[in-house]
Amino acid sequence: MVILNMGCPPGLRSLSLFFLSGAASASVLQQRDPVPAGYVAAPYYPTPYGGWADDWSASYESAIKLVSQMTLAEKVNITAGTGIYMLQGRCVGNTGSVPRLGLPSLCLQDGPLGVRTTDNITAFPAGISTGATFNKDLMYERGVAIGEEFKGKGANFYLGPSVGALGRKPRGGRNWEGFGSDPVLQAIAGAETIKGVQEQGVIATLKHLIGNEQELYRMYNPLQQAYSANIDDRTLHEIYLWPFAQGVKTGVGSIMASYNAINGSAASQNAYIINGLLKDELGFQGLVMTDWLAQISGVGSALAGLDMSMPGDTIGNSVPLFGYSNWMYELTRSVLNGSVPVDRINDMATRVVATWYQLGQDKDYPPPNFSSNTADPEGPLYPGALISPRGVVNEYVNVQGDHKIIAKQVAQEAVTLLKNNGSFLPLSTKAPLFVFGTDAQADPQGINSCTDKTCNRGLLGMGWGSGSANYPYLDDPISSLKRKAANVTYYATDSFPSVAAPSSNDVAIVFISSDSGENSYTVENNHGDRDADGLKAWHNGDTLVQKAAEKYSNVVVVVHTVGPIIMEPWINLPSVKAVLVAHLPGQEAGDSLTELIFGEASPSGHLPYSIPVSEDDYPDSVSLVATPLSQTQDTYSEGLYIDYRHLNKANIKPRFAFGHGLSYASFHFSNATLTRVTPLSEVPPPRPSKPASPVAGLNTTLPAAAEAYFPDGFDRIWRYLYSWLPSGEADAAHEIGAAGSKTYPYPAGYSATQKPASAQPPAGGASGGNPALWDTAYALTLTVTNTAASGTTPGKAVAQAYVQFPASSSSAFDTPVIQLRDFAKTGAALAPGQSAQLSLSFTRRDLSVWDTVRQNWVVPEPAGRYSLWVGGASDDLPVVCYSDTLVCEVDVTGPV
Ligand code: NOJ
């Protein structure tokens, strides 16, 4: 066997041998527990060409014209980053460019809630807050504002939204970057975000595909394999892939693979996931990138469908950050020597260029004007090179516009009122207020004093890691309370201080928090996941509440949190009158909250996850797992049954159910009507046949070695990743390729021939899969009326729609009792006596299960009785409509 792709830069062979011997001893440690039986990442080859779906055809036409003029080195150059901290330290990832043909380096930048590591931006509320609004319009408008800011900073890619982690593990570190522990909430919020962002011309990057549900051991490194998320076919389709399918349907330009393995195969080279599910079944036409430093093979990942390696350097199973790459010069070599078929590099390059055209970035897209590396105006132009010329790197462009308005609206509509005994809230601004907890104030050491928010000091407005952003300012709750209320005393401590004996009118407001983030940092012993603190409030928050409740007879608890916390230590104490979960509000944490406390608006957020009585109420299989020095097996044995799907099945009453959220208003639903829109058959109409791809027309003859030569006299920068090879190395590779003596050990099941129509997945056929899956089967409308007494604060109502499958089919398919399928929120707050109409819909996919034998979505009983439940929370569903009779009933008792 000739090892053709050793991950060593041109001219550094001897150095690489030294490191390879190190790697050999490390490999002794690369044990792995076997992936359990039944969890399979079957070979799926080759990568289906892009360019056949109608919604991308114009962009592919332009891309083909450009790519057909490119040399091999030019094609390769746009498929990877130029190395960590290169190109003025501009962005977290920077591709190579093709200046000859007008294709610039593309800037890839975090993160989901705003432009990371820069200034003059908006720190929007996190995904988890956005999910809690249950407001599609706001989800979209936040996306528009984020898109404007990324474009204003000159970032071509928005590395968001995040819909994986989906929220399977309550302790999972990055759940807060996404929208809540339900695939439909993730899918709708993700799609609205993508729409908003991409309408501004920015390429959204839906991440992380897939199974990145915990942070511990997420990543391959020379000593440790990443964990394997073992997910069965049905669960994959009905839960974890669901929001990705919706993202592809919405036209997302790019998708980021996760760090971990899925069913034993690393996500960035998992042919089953990328070639099979994403590019064939879901018909994805854009590009697939790695997570940062996640790539662990060169040829293998290319064959498995990866299109872009970020930031270009190796780490996964090799020597990190010495200017090595699995692609760039190595991909050039691998094409020349015949290991990577020419049609694969053609397809990779075309996908990148087509995405650029699809978002209109060929027309006057601004170049990046900021540096992720420094806040100084000038700095090294190649910070990764250590020795570098200097120049202007920061232009401090202000991209905020009036986005604080939308940021505040999201923060406010997210706030979830869990408890309000005796309508204790809203408070009068005249009430004597005693405020406890450091979470009420901005970090006294500076609002951005911890890099990437790697401390929980002061207000918790976002979690930590690459999903964070700098605050331009922070409207903290204590300043806002002091602005609005006459009589506020603040104790900036998390230990209950000694206080004067309260009068019965005194109100204590206690701020507590729970944080998590990315595994690249450890905060107060939590390694990204909440492994140390669990689901308890940090900094002895429970004791703070308990002590306040001993002293004061009126206590309001405000929680800033990444996810569920256990509230049992204090939730039923008689003096705890009200509880507000303010999630992660970003920069607008103050007025967004206090306007609710004082009744200028009514809370309208709903929980995007359940809050159980005890952590033991979750299935054991959703605990964090770790088997150091082996490959940790994270097996999804609970299947579909996460969060409320599990609690309902196990008959466990949570403290607060998924979707719960009170208002100062009282809502009554009436006048429900159900209409059949598209008649259902058991299996969808056959998928459309797949038209030929224009990528097939690109030249596939072995490129000349000269297409890969370094230009004469080229002055190389250390650690910069180039796609060129020294001429001798290019010639040697070409000789092997030209001889046709391919010796690359192709994976079992490998084929280079595009699949014939007969072998194409029945569930595919267009962007997002068979278009029939997206047909509306039933439309439901209903009236919601605010029945509160006049004089109470108006409020926005949310209707959540859940499906219950026909009894017989649900047992045949073992389907959760109820599953969220749609939601709607009133556009305006309803005053007492006011009504509004809300519309909800159910698609074919919503009423289907994934049939693992037929490999298709199946409506188990098209004429059977689907109960379509509507209400304000998963445990408060007073409306039901039946799919068979189209009869609706109101004021009924819900199914759970
Ligand atoms: C790793 C994170 O998992 C990913 O979400 C992020 O976009 C990249 N790092 C780049 O910072």
JSON list of C-alpha atoms in Angstrom, two decimals, residues 62-208:
[
{"chain": "A", "resi": 62, "resn": "SER", "atom": "CA", "xyz": [-22.72, 30.13, -13.13]},
{"chain": "A", "resi": 63, "resn": "ALA", "atom": "CA", "xyz": [-20.56, 27.95, -10.90]},
{"chain": "A", "resi": 64, "resn": "ILE", "atom": "CA", "xyz": [-19.88, 25.44, -13.64]},
{"chain": "A", "resi": 65, "resn": "LYS", "atom": "CA", "xyz": [-18.68, 28.27, -15.91]},
{"chain": "A", "resi": 66, "resn": "LEU", "atom": "CA", "xyz": [-16.24, 29.44, -13.25]},
{"chain": "A", "resi": 67, "resn": "VAL", "atom": "CA", "xyz": [-15.02, 26.06, -12.07]},
{"chain": "A", "resi": 68, "resn": "SER", "atom": "CA", "xyz": [-14.43, 24.86, -15.62]},
{"chain": "A", "resi": 69, "resn": "GLN", "atom": "CA", "xyz": [-11.78, 27.58, -15.90]},
{"chain": "A", "resi": 70, "resn": "MET", "atom": "CA", "xyz": [-9.99, 26.63, -12.69]},
{"chain": "A", "resi": 71, "resn": "THR", "atom": "CA", "xyz": [-6.74, 24.76, -12.34]},
{"chain": "A", "resi": 72, "resn": "LEU", "atom": "CA", "xyz": [-6.55, 21.87, -9.93]},
{"chain": "A", "resi": 73, "resn": "ALA", "atom": "CA", "xyz": [-4.76, 24.00, -7.33]},
{"chain": "A", "resi": 74, "resn": "GLU", "atom": "CA", "xyz": [-7.45, 26.66, -7.64]},
{"chain": "A", "resi": 75, "resn": "LYS", "atom": "CA", "xyz": [-10.26, 24.17, -7.11]},
{"chain": "A", "resi": 76, "resn": "VAL", "atom": "CA", "xyz": [-8.49, 22.73, -4.11]},
{"chain": "A", "resi": 77, "resn": "ASN", "atom": "CA", "xyz": [-7.75, 26.16, -2.67]},
{"chain": "A", "resi": 78, "resn": "ILE", "atom": "CA", "xyz": [-11.42, 26.98, -2.10]},
{"chain": "A", "resi": 79, "resn": "THR", "atom": "CA", "xyz": [-12.16, 23.75, -0.28]},
{"chain": "A", "resi": 80, "resn": "ALA", "atom": "CA", "xyz": [-10.17, 24.53, 2.86]},
{"chain": "A", "resi": 81, "resn": "GLY", "atom": "CA", "xyz": [-9.07, 27.24, 5.20]},
{"chain": "A", "resi": 82, "resn": "THR", "atom": "CA", "xyz": [-5.66, 28.79, 4.79]},
{"chain": "A", "resi": 83, "resn": "GLY", "atom": "CA", "xyz": [-4.75, 27.82, 8.33]},
{"chain": "A", "resi": 84, "resn": "ILE", "atom": "CA", "xyz": [-5.64, 28.97, 11.75]},
{"chain": "A", "resi": 85, "resn": "TYR", "atom": "CA", "xyz": [-5.12, 32.71, 12.34]},
{"chain": "A", "resi": 86, "resn": "MET", "atom": "CA", "xyz": [-4.12, 33.55, 8.82]},
{"chain": "A", "resi": 87, "resn": "LEU", "atom": "CA", "xyz": [-5.39, 36.33, 6.57]},
{"chain": "A", "resi": 88, "resn": "GLN", "atom": "CA", "xyz": [-5.16, 39.27, 8.95]},
{"chain": "A", "resi": 89, "resn": "GLY", "atom": "CA", "xyz": [-6.63, 37.15, 11.71]},
{"chain": "A", "resi": 90, "resn": "ARG", "atom": "CA", "xyz": [-9.88, 38.20, 10.18]},
{"chain": "A", "resi": 91, "resn": "CYS", "atom": "CA", "xyz": [-12.28, 35.39, 10.72]},
{"chain": "A", "resi": 92, "resn": "VAL", "atom": "CA", "xyz": [-12.42, 32.11, 12.55]},
{"chain": "A", "resi": 93, "resn": "GLY", "atom": "CA", "xyz": [-12.10, 30.44, 9.14]},
{"chain": "A", "resi": 94, "resn": "ASN", "atom": "CA", "xyz": [-10.80, 31.87, 5.87]},
{"chain": "A", "resi": 95, "resn": "THR", "atom": "CA", "xyz": [-10.82, 29.90, 2.65]},
{"chain": "A", "resi": 96, "resn": "GLY", "atom": "CA", "xyz": [-8.22, 30.15, -0.06]},
{"chain": "A", "resi": 97, "resn": "SER", "atom": "CA", "xyz": [-9.17, 32.31, -3.03]},
{"chain": "A", "resi": 98, "resn": "VAL", "atom": "CA", "xyz": [-8.98, 32.35, -6.81]},
{"chain": "A", "resi": 99, "resn": "PRO", "atom": "CA", "xyz": [-8.09, 35.97, -7.54]},
{"chain": "A", "resi": 100, "resn": "ARG", "atom": "CA", "xyz": [-7.53, 35.23, -11.22]},
{"chain": "A", "resi": 101, "resn": "LEU", "atom": "CA", "xyz": [-11.27, 34.51, -11.57]},
{"chain": "A", "resi": 102, "resn": "GLY", "atom": "CA", "xyz": [-12.57, 37.03, -9.06]},
{"chain": "A", "resi": 103, "resn": "LEU", "atom": "CA", "xyz": [-13.33, 34.59, -6.26]},
{"chain": "A", "resi": 104, "resn": "PRO", "atom": "CA", "xyz": [-12.19, 36.09, -2.95]},
{"chain": "A", "resi": 105, "resn": "SER", "atom": "CA", "xyz": [-11.19, 34.35, 0.23]},
{"chain": "A", "resi": 106, "resn": "LEU", "atom": "CA", "xyz": [-14.41, 33.64, 2.08]},
{"chain": "A", "resi": 107, "resn": "CYS", "atom": "CA", "xyz": [-14.77, 34.61, 5.72]},
{"chain": "A", "resi": 108, "resn": "LEU", "atom": "CA", "xyz": [-16.46, 32.16, 8.07]},
{"chain": "A", "resi": 109, "resn": "GLN", "atom": "CA", "xyz": [-17.44, 33.55, 11.44]},
{"chain": "A", "resi": 110, "resn": "ASP", "atom": "CA", "xyz": [-19.16, 32.47, 14.64]},
{"chain": "A", "resi": 111, "resn": "GLY", "atom": "CA", "xyz": [-21.63, 32.45, 16.12]},
{"chain": "A", "resi": 112, "resn": "PRO", "atom": "CA", "xyz": [-25.32, 31.78, 16.45]},
{"chain": "A", "resi": 113, "resn": "LEU", "atom": "CA", "xyz": [-26.19, 34.84, 18.57]},
{"chain": "A", "resi": 114, "resn": "GLY", "atom": "CA", "xyz": [-24.02, 37.50, 16.94]},
{"chain": "A", "resi": 115, "resn": "VAL", "atom": "CA", "xyz": [-20.68, 38.24, 15.31]},
{"chain": "A", "resi": 116, "resn": "ARG", "atom": "CA", "xyz": [-18.10, 36.78, 17.68]},
{"chain": "A", "resi": 117, "resn": "THR", "atom": "CA", "xyz": [-14.86, 38.36, 18.91]},
{"chain": "A", "resi": 118, "resn": "THR", "atom": "CA", "xyz": [-15.52, 41.82, 17.60]},
{"chain": "A", "resi": 119, "resn": "ASP", "atom": "CA", "xyz": [-17.05, 45.14, 18.50]},
{"chain": "A", "resi": 120, "resn": "ASN", "atom": "CA", "xyz": [-19.93, 47.38, 17.47]},
{"chain": "A", "resi": 121, "resn": "ILE", "atom": "CA", "xyz": [-22.31, 44.46, 17.09]},
{"chain": "A", "resi": 122, "resn": "THR", "atom": "CA", "xyz": [-25.47, 43.37, 18.84]},
{"chain": "A", "resi": 123, "resn": "ALA", "atom": "CA", "xyz": [-25.30, 40.55, 21.40]},
{"chain": "A", "resi": 124, "resn": "PHE", "atom": "CA", "xyz": [-28.67, 39.01, 20.62]},
{"chain": "A", "resi": 125, "resn": "PRO", "atom": "CA", "xyz": [-30.53, 36.69, 22.96]},
{"chain": "A", "resi": 126, "resn": "ALA", "atom": "CA", "xyz": [-29.32, 33.10, 22.61]},
{"chain": "A", "resi": 127, "resn": "GLY", "atom": "CA", "xyz": [-31.11, 30.41, 20.66]},
{"chain": "A", "resi": 128, "resn": "ILE", "atom": "CA", "xyz": [-32.76, 29.03, 23.78]},
{"chain": "A", "resi": 129, "resn": "SER", "atom": "CA", "xyz": [-34.40, 32.42, 24.40]},
{"chain": "A", "resi": 130, "resn": "THR", "atom": "CA", "xyz": [-35.46, 32.61, 20.79]},
{"chain": "A", "resi": 131, "resn": "GLY", "atom": "CA", "xyz": [-37.11, 29.20, 21.06]},
{"chain": "A", "resi": 132, "resn": "ALA", "atom": "CA", "xyz": [-38.90, 30.27, 24.24]},
{"chain": "A", "resi": 133, "resn": "THR", "atom": "CA", "xyz": [-40.64, 33.12, 22.40]},
{"chain": "A", "resi": 134, "resn": "PHE", "atom": "CA", "xyz": [-42.64, 30.62, 20.32]},
{"chain": "A", "resi": 135, "resn": "ASN", "atom": "CA", "xyz": [-42.88, 33.55, 17.90]},
{"chain": "A", "resi": 136, "resn": "LYS", "atom": "CA", "xyz": [-42.03, 32.75, 14.28]},
{"chain": "A", "resi": 137, "resn": "ASP", "atom": "CA", "xyz": [-41.98, 36.41, 13.22]},
{"chain": "A", "resi": 138, "resn": "LEU", "atom": "CA", "xyz": [-39.44, 37.26, 15.89]},
{"chain": "A", "resi": 139, "resn": "MET", "atom": "CA", "xyz": [-37.31, 34.26, 14.99]},
{"chain": "A", "resi": 140, "resn": "TYR", "atom": "CA", "xyz": [-37.23, 35.53, 11.43]},
{"chain": "A", "resi": 141, "resn": "GLU", "atom": "CA", "xyz": [-36.61, 39.18, 12.35]},
{"chain": "A", "resi": 142, "resn": "ARG", "atom": "CA", "xyz": [-33.74, 38.22, 14.64]},
{"chain": "A", "resi": 143, "resn": "GLY", "atom": "CA", "xyz": [-32.32, 36.29, 11.67]},
{"chain": "A", "resi": 144, "resn": "VAL", "atom": "CA", "xyz": [-32.65, 39.37, 9.45]},
{"chain": "A", "resi": 145, "resn": "ALA", "atom": "CA", "xyz": [-30.82, 41.51, 12.00]},
{"chain": "A", "resi": 146, "resn": "ILE", "atom": "CA", "xyz": [-28.07, 38.90, 12.49]},
{"chain": "A", "resi": 147, "resn": "GLY", "atom": "CA", "xyz": [-27.68, 38.62, 8.72]},
{"chain": "A", "resi": 148, "resn": "GLU", "atom": "CA", "xyz": [-27.31, 42.38, 8.38]},
{"chain": "A", "resi": 149, "resn": "GLU", "atom": "CA", "xyz": [-24.60, 42.39, 11.02]},
{"chain": "A", "resi": 150, "resn": "PHE", "atom": "CA", "xyz": [-22.60, 39.53, 9.48]},
{"chain": "A", "resi": 151, "resn": "LYS", "atom": "CA", "xyz": [-22.77, 41.19, 6.11]},
{"chain": "A", "resi": 152, "resn": "GLY", "atom": "CA", "xyz": [-21.84, 44.55, 7.59]},
{"chain": "A", "resi": 153, "resn": "LYS", "atom": "CA", "xyz": [-18.72, 43.00, 9.07]},
{"chain": "A", "resi": 154, "resn": "GLY", "atom": "CA", "xyz": [-17.93, 41.33, 5.75]},
{"chain": "A", "resi": 155, "resn": "ALA", "atom": "CA", "xyz": [-18.46, 37.76, 6.94]},
{"chain": "A", "resi": 156, "resn": "ASN", "atom": "CA", "xyz": [-19.57, 35.48, 4.10]},
{"chain": "A", "resi": 157, "resn": "PHE", "atom": "CA", "xyz": [-20.71, 32.67, 6.38]},
{"chain": "A", "resi": 158, "resn": "TYR", "atom": "CA", "xyz": [-22.77, 32.84, 9.55]},
{"chain": "A", "resi": 159, "resn": "LEU", "atom": "CA", "xyz": [-21.78, 29.78, 11.60]},
{"chain": "A", "resi": 160, "resn": "GLY", "atom": "CA", "xyz": [-25.29, 29.19, 12.82]},
{"chain": "A", "resi": 161, "resn": "PRO", "atom": "CA", "xyz": [-28.01, 28.45, 13.55]},
{"chain": "A", "resi": 162, "resn": "SER", "atom": "CA", "xyz": [-27.35, 25.50, 15.82]},
{"chain": "A", "resi": 163, "resn": "VAL", "atom": "CA", "xyz": [-29.99, 22.78, 15.94]},
{"chain": "A", "resi": 164, "resn": "GLY", "atom": "CA", "xyz": [-27.65, 20.05, 17.18]},
{"chain": "A", "resi": 165, "resn": "ALA", "atom": "CA", "xyz": [-27.19, 19.76, 20.12]},
{"chain": "A", "resi": 166, "resn": "LEU", "atom": "CA", "xyz": [-30.93, 19.27, 19.97]},
{"chain": "A", "resi": 167, "resn": "GLY", "atom": "CA", "xyz": [-31.18, 19.14, 23.75]},
{"chain": "A", "resi": 168, "resn": "ARG", "atom": "CA", "xyz": [-31.27, 15.42, 24.37]},
{"chain": "A", "resi": 169, "resn": "LYS", "atom": "CA", "xyz": [-29.04, 15.69, 27.44]},
{"chain": "A", "resi": 170, "resn": "PRO", "atom": "CA", "xyz": [-30.18, 18.26, 29.98]},
{"chain": "A", "resi": 171, "resn": "ARG", "atom": "CA", "xyz": [-26.58, 18.67, 31.12]},
{"chain": "A", "resi": 172, "resn": "GLY", "atom": "CA", "xyz": [-25.29, 19.08, 27.55]},
{"chain": "A", "resi": 173, "resn": "GLY", "atom": "CA", "xyz": [-23.08, 22.16, 27.29]},
{"chain": "A", "resi": 174, "resn": "ARG", "atom": "CA", "xyz": [-24.37, 23.70, 24.09]},
{"chain": "A", "resi": 175, "resn": "ASN", "atom": "CA", "xyz": [-28.12, 23.19, 24.20]},
{"chain": "A", "resi": 176, "resn": "TRP", "atom": "CA", "xyz": [-28.55, 26.92, 24.74]},
{"chain": "A", "resi": 177, "resn": "GLU", "atom": "CA", "xyz": [-27.13, 27.72, 21.31]},
{"chain": "A", "resi": 178, "resn": "GLY", "atom": "CA", "xyz": [-30.14, 25.93, 19.83]},
{"chain": "A", "resi": 179, "resn": "PHE", "atom": "CA", "xyz": [-33.82, 26.49, 20.35]},
{"chain": "A", "resi": 180, "resn": "GLY", "atom": "CA", "xyz": [-35.12, 23.81, 22.72]},
{"chain": "A", "resi": 181, "resn": "SER", "atom": "CA", "xyz": [-35.46, 20.09, 23.30]},
{"chain": "A", "resi": 182, "resn": "ASP", "atom": "CA", "xyz": [-37.87, 19.31, 20.49]},
{"chain": "A", "resi": 183, "resn": "PRO", "atom": "CA", "xyz": [-37.16, 18.72, 16.80]},
{"chain": "A", "resi": 184, "resn": "VAL", "atom": "CA", "xyz": [-40.05, 20.82, 15.55]},
{"chain": "A", "resi": 185, "resn": "LEU", "atom": "CA", "xyz": [-39.21, 23.82, 17.70]},
{"chain": "A", "resi": 186, "resn": "GLN", "atom": "CA", "xyz": [-35.60, 23.51, 16.48]},
{"chain": "A", "resi": 187, "resn": "ALA", "atom": "CA", "xyz": [-36.72, 23.05, 12.88]},
{"chain": "A", "resi": 188, "resn": "ILE", "atom": "CA", "xyz": [-39.05, 26.03, 12.74]},
{"chain": "A", "resi": 189, "resn": "ALA", "atom": "CA", "xyz": [-36.75, 28.39, 14.64]},
{"chain": "A", "resi": 190, "resn": "GLY", "atom": "CA", "xyz": [-33.78, 27.18, 12.59]},
{"chain": "A", "resi": 191, "resn": "ALA", "atom": "CA", "xyz": [-35.63, 27.69, 9.30]},
{"chain": "A", "resi": 192, "resn": "GLU", "atom": "CA", "xyz": [-36.84, 31.18, 10.23]},
{"chain": "A", "resi": 193, "resn": "THR", "atom": "CA", "xyz": [-33.29, 32.12, 11.21]},
{"chain": "A", "resi": 194, "resn": "ILE", "atom": "CA", "xyz": [-31.87, 30.76, 7.96]},
{"chain": "A", "resi": 195, "resn": "LYS", "atom": "CA", "xyz": [-34.46, 32.67, 5.95]},
{"chain": "A", "resi": 196, "resn": "GLY", "atom": "CA", "xyz": [-33.73, 35.92, 7.74]},
{"chain": "A", "resi": 197, "resn": "VAL", "atom": "CA", "xyz": [-29.96, 35.56, 7.52]},
{"chain": "A", "resi": 198, "resn": "GLN", "atom": "CA", "xyz": [-29.82, 34.37, 3.93]},
{"chain": "A", "resi": 199, "resn": "GLU", "atom": "CA", "xyz": [-32.15, 37.07, 2.65]},
{"chain": "A", "resi": 200, "resn": "GLN", "atom": "CA", "xyz": [-29.29, 39.43, 3.55]},
{"chain": "A", "resi": 201, "resn": "GLY", "atom": "CA", "xyz": [-26.95, 37.48, 1.30]},
{"chain": "A", "resi": 202, "resn": "VAL", "atom": "CA", "xyz": [-25.09, 35.73, 4.11]},
{"chain": "A", "resi": 203, "resn": "ILE", "atom": "CA", "xyz": [-24.56, 31.97, 3.90]},
{"chain": "A", "resi": 204, "resn": "ALA", "atom": "CA", "xyz": [-26.10, 30.32, 6.96]},
{"chain": "A", "resi": 205, "resn": "THR", "atom": "CA", "xyz": [-24.39, 27.21, 8.33]},
{"chain": "A", "resi": 206, "resn": "LEU", "atom": "CA", "xyz": [-26.69, 24.78, 10.02]},
{"chain": "A", "resi": 207, "resn": "LYS", "atom": "CA", "xyz": [-24.78, 22.84, 12.67]},
{"chain": "A", "resi": 208, "resn": "HIS", "atom": "CA", "xyz": [-23.71, 20.36, 14.01]}
]
